[in-house]
Amino acid sequence: MGVQNILVIGAGQMGSGIAQVCAAAGYSVTLQDLKQEQLDRGLGIITKNLSRTVDKGRMTEEEKQAVLDRIQPTLDIEAARGADLVIEAAIEQMNIKKQIFAQLDELAPAHAILATNTSSLPITEIAAVTKRPEQVIGMHFMNPVPVMKLVEIIRGLATTDEVYQTIEDITKNIGKTPVEVNDFPGFISNRILLPMINEAIYALYEGVATKEAIDDVMKLGMNHPMGPLTLADFIGLDTCLYIMEVLHEGLGDSKYRPCPLLRKYVSAGWLGKKSGRGFYVYE
Ligand SMILES: CC(=O)CC(=O)SCCNC(=O)CCNC(=O)[C@H](O)C(C)(C)COP(=O)(O)OP(=O)(O)OC[C@H]1O[C@@H](n2cnc3c(N)ncnc32)[C@H](O)[C@@H]1OP(=O)(O)O
Ligand SMILES: NC(=O)C1=CN([C@@H]2O[C@H](COP(=O)(O)OP(=O)(O)OC[C@H]3O[C@@H](n4cnc5c(N)ncnc54)[C@H](OP(=O)(O)O)[C@@H]3O)[C@@H](O)[C@H]2O)C=CC1
């Protein structure tokens, strides 16, 4: 059975981007979150992104409206009953993801594929709470979703070839490039990116340079589009911390220990751009 209806769980920065690109490709999308405020915020970001595309002459006002009309917001996870594919993009915590997947397994039709946008958590462990581990898979988008080409696709131990192929086809349909990666903590993207960011935070913590200088070195010296501290703020410092914890625990090597300064900022509620303050202050 083909995929037509996609349910996206979590209307944060990633969930809203995923809903946008799926709806733009013609899928019928339901976007679910726990709070109306988050749904409104997510839909606001999607509308702003699409309006920018209209302003650039790459989309008509009618096409924009058609994309918006294909996105149905809801607070009710019962929406899983109508889904062919669920893409989960709630927060990066194993206990939350397990709860969500157990519920989805109860609600979603037997043919539905359950995908997670986790940045680092083992797919096999998430799949194990369901009675359909062969239909559970990692579909790891990059931030900002409408811009970044990559989707890492990660099979759990039991994921079938058929399910992998369906997800690879959908990834291409929404204009992204799939790269297959094995199920190890942090996959490839965050096993390489996050230790670099964590090291930049250590450099700040140890007083090696100012935050601006650290970012300038990596931007001007390595041609990175954003410095590592700006990028950490952009990803979300909570997400950065969770990923480092997964790497530290999952790979068992002290080189992945999260910097105490990162912990302190997250405890203070300084989560980066999304909360208005991280290493930098945002309007
Ligand atoms: C943590 C994980 O699990 C994995 C991850 O995602 S890690 C994070 C991966 N992402 C990155 O590393 C992003 C690094 N940063 C960048 O690539 C760039 O700074 C950027 C693309 C975000 C912005 O690019 P820029 O050249 O500085 O800015 P700007 O010229 O304003 O934008 C470039 C384009 O992106 C679009 N864009 C920028 N930010 C956007 C956003 N948040 N949402 C949608 N579109 C956006 C702009 O509209 C513009 O589009 P056009 O070229 O079509 O006009
Ligand atoms: N940020 C990034 O660069 C990337 C993140 N990811 C992954 O994507 C996922 C989401 O990250 P991101 O969008 O940045 O995080 P955000 O904090 O922006 O969004 C998470 C959203 O999920 C909601 N949520 C939390 N629990 C539940 C639940 N049980 N059911 C439904 N919604 C829930 C949150 O609501 P509330 O705020 O009310 O708790 C919030 O709206 C994480 O797994 C992350 O690791 C993957 C690639 C890149």
Short mmCIF file of N, CA and C and ligand atoms in Angstrom, two decimals, residues 9-15 32-35 38 77 88-93 96-97 99-100 116-120 140-143 190 234-236 238-239 243 274, ligand 2:
data_model
loop_
_atom_site.label_atom_id
_atom_site.label_comp_id
_atom_site.label_asym_id
_atom_site.label_seq_id
_atom_site.Cartn_x
_atom_site.Cartn_y
_atom_site.Cartn_z
N ILE A 9 4.82 13.80 14.53
CA ILE A 9 4.65 13.99 15.98
C ILE A 9 5.67 15.03 16.45
N GLY A 10 5.17 16.13 17.05
CA GLY A 10 6.06 17.20 17.53
C GLY A 10 6.10 18.32 16.51
N ALA A 11 5.66 19.52 16.94
CA ALA A 11 5.61 20.66 16.00
C ALA A 11 6.71 21.66 16.30
N GLY A 12 7.86 21.16 16.78
CA GLY A 12 9.00 22.04 17.05
C GLY A 12 9.72 22.40 15.76
N GLN A 13 11.00 22.77 15.89
CA GLN A 13 11.72 23.22 14.70
C GLN A 13 11.79 22.11 13.66
N MET A 14 12.02 20.87 14.09
CA MET A 14 12.16 19.79 13.11
C MET A 14 10.80 19.32 12.60
N GLY A 15 9.84 19.10 13.51
CA GLY A 15 8.54 18.59 13.09
C GLY A 15 7.85 19.53 12.11
N GLN A 32 1.02 16.83 14.90
CA GLN A 32 0.50 16.67 16.27
C GLN A 32 1.51 17.18 17.30
N ASP A 33 1.02 17.86 18.32
CA ASP A 33 1.86 18.26 19.46
C ASP A 33 0.99 18.22 20.71
N LEU A 34 1.62 18.42 21.86
CA LEU A 34 0.87 18.37 23.12
C LEU A 34 0.21 19.69 23.43
N LYS A 35 0.80 20.78 22.92
CA LYS A 35 0.30 22.11 23.27
C LYS A 35 -0.11 22.89 22.03
N GLN A 38 2.48 25.33 20.73
CA GLN A 38 3.55 24.80 19.88
C GLN A 38 3.05 24.58 18.46
N ILE A 77 -3.20 12.30 19.56
CA ILE A 77 -2.37 11.25 18.94
C ILE A 77 -3.22 10.17 18.27
N GLU A 88 8.20 10.68 13.83
CA GLU A 88 8.22 11.22 15.19
C GLU A 88 9.38 12.20 15.34
N ALA A 89 9.04 13.43 15.81
CA ALA A 89 10.07 14.46 16.02
C ALA A 89 9.80 15.17 17.35
N ALA A 90 9.54 14.39 18.39
CA ALA A 90 9.41 14.95 19.74
C ALA A 90 10.81 15.07 20.34
N ILE A 91 10.90 15.38 21.63
CA ILE A 91 12.24 15.66 22.17
C ILE A 91 13.13 14.41 22.24
N GLU A 92 14.44 14.68 22.35
CA GLU A 92 15.45 13.61 22.25
C GLU A 92 15.63 12.87 23.57
N GLN A 93 14.57 12.21 24.03
CA GLN A 93 14.68 11.46 25.27
C GLN A 93 14.07 10.09 25.06
N ILE A 96 10.57 9.22 26.49
CA ILE A 96 9.45 9.86 25.77
C ILE A 96 9.22 9.14 24.43
N LYS A 97 10.30 8.84 23.73
CA LYS A 97 10.15 8.19 22.42
C LYS A 97 9.53 6.80 22.60
N GLN A 99 7.49 5.83 24.98
CA GLN A 99 6.06 6.02 25.27
C GLN A 99 5.27 6.28 23.99
N ILE A 100 5.82 7.18 23.17
CA ILE A 100 5.13 7.55 21.92
C ILE A 100 5.02 6.33 20.99
N THR A 116 11.41 7.49 13.11
CA THR A 116 11.80 8.49 14.11
C THR A 116 12.89 9.39 13.53
N ASN A 117 12.76 10.67 13.86
CA ASN A 117 13.77 11.65 13.45
C ASN A 117 14.85 11.80 14.54
N THR A 118 14.97 10.81 15.40
CA THR A 118 15.97 10.93 16.47
C THR A 118 17.34 11.29 15.90
N SER A 119 18.09 12.10 16.69
CA SER A 119 19.43 12.54 16.29
C SER A 119 20.49 11.53 16.67
N SER A 120 20.16 10.65 17.60
CA SER A 120 21.24 9.84 18.15
C SER A 120 20.81 8.52 18.79
N HIS A 140 16.41 10.57 9.63
CA HIS A 140 17.04 11.69 10.32
C HIS A 140 17.25 12.88 9.38
N PHE A 141 16.38 13.87 9.53
CA PHE A 141 16.46 15.11 8.72
C PHE A 141 17.47 16.06 9.37
N MET A 142 17.92 17.04 8.59
CA MET A 142 18.85 18.05 9.11
C MET A 142 18.14 19.40 9.19
N ASN A 143 18.62 20.23 10.06
CA ASN A 143 18.03 21.53 10.37
C ASN A 143 18.79 22.66 9.65
N ASN A 190 25.93 13.06 13.76
CA ASN A 190 26.15 13.64 15.09
C ASN A 190 27.32 13.01 15.84
N PHE A 234 21.53 27.09 17.37
CA PHE A 234 20.56 26.84 16.30
C PHE A 234 19.94 25.44 16.45
N ILE A 235 20.76 24.46 16.79
CA ILE A 235 20.25 23.09 16.99
C ILE A 235 19.36 23.04 18.24
N GLY A 236 19.77 23.75 19.29
CA GLY A 236 19.10 23.68 20.60
C GLY A 236 20.08 23.05 21.59
N ASP A 238 19.62 21.90 24.58
CA ASP A 238 19.08 20.68 25.19
C ASP A 238 19.35 19.48 24.28
N THR A 239 19.05 19.66 22.99
CA THR A 239 19.29 18.57 22.03
C THR A 239 20.78 18.23 21.97
N ILE A 243 22.32 14.56 22.94
CA ILE A 243 23.12 13.78 21.97
C ILE A 243 24.47 13.40 22.59
N LYS A 274 15.81 28.87 20.11
CA LYS A 274 14.37 28.61 20.32
C LYS A 274 13.86 29.17 21.65
N1 LIG B 2 17.37 20.56 16.37
C1 LIG B 2 18.02 19.92 15.42
O1 LIG B 2 18.92 20.48 14.78
C2 LIG B 2 17.66 18.50 15.09
C3 LIG B 2 16.87 17.76 15.94
N2 LIG B 2 16.56 16.46 15.61
C4 LIG B 2 15.73 15.65 16.48
O2 LIG B 2 14.38 16.00 16.24
C5 LIG B 2 13.63 15.89 17.45
C6 LIG B 2 12.95 17.22 17.74
O3 LIG B 2 13.93 18.24 17.85
P1 LIG B 2 13.53 19.78 17.71
O4 LIG B 2 12.43 19.94 16.76
O5 LIG B 2 14.79 20.52 17.51
O6 LIG B 2 13.01 20.07 19.21
P2 LIG B 2 11.96 21.16 19.70
O7 LIG B 2 12.20 21.31 21.16
O8 LIG B 2 11.99 22.35 18.81
O9 LIG B 2 10.54 20.45 19.44
C7 LIG B 2 10.10 19.30 20.08
C8 LIG B 2 8.58 19.36 20.09
O10 LIG B 2 8.04 18.11 20.47
C9 LIG B 2 7.03 18.37 21.46
N3 LIG B 2 6.82 17.19 22.27
C10 LIG B 2 7.49 16.80 23.39
N4 LIG B 2 6.98 15.65 23.84
C11 LIG B 2 5.98 15.29 22.99
C12 LIG B 2 5.05 14.22 22.94
N5 LIG B 2 5.06 13.26 23.85
N6 LIG B 2 4.15 14.19 21.93
C13 LIG B 2 4.12 15.17 20.99
N7 LIG B 2 4.95 16.22 21.00
C14 LIG B 2 5.87 16.28 21.99
C15 LIG B 2 7.57 19.56 22.22
O11 LIG B 2 6.55 20.20 22.96
P3 LIG B 2 6.96 20.96 24.34
O12 LIG B 2 7.88 22.08 23.96
O13 LIG B 2 5.66 21.41 24.84
O14 LIG B 2 7.64 19.92 25.20
C16 LIG B 2 8.06 20.43 21.06
O15 LIG B 2 7.02 21.15 20.44
C17 LIG B 2 14.61 15.41 18.54
O16 LIG B 2 14.57 14.00 18.60
C18 LIG B 2 15.94 15.89 17.98
O17 LIG B 2 17.03 15.16 18.44
C19 LIG B 2 16.99 15.88 14.44
C20 LIG B 2 17.74 16.60 13.55
C21 LIG B 2 18.17 17.96 13.83
#
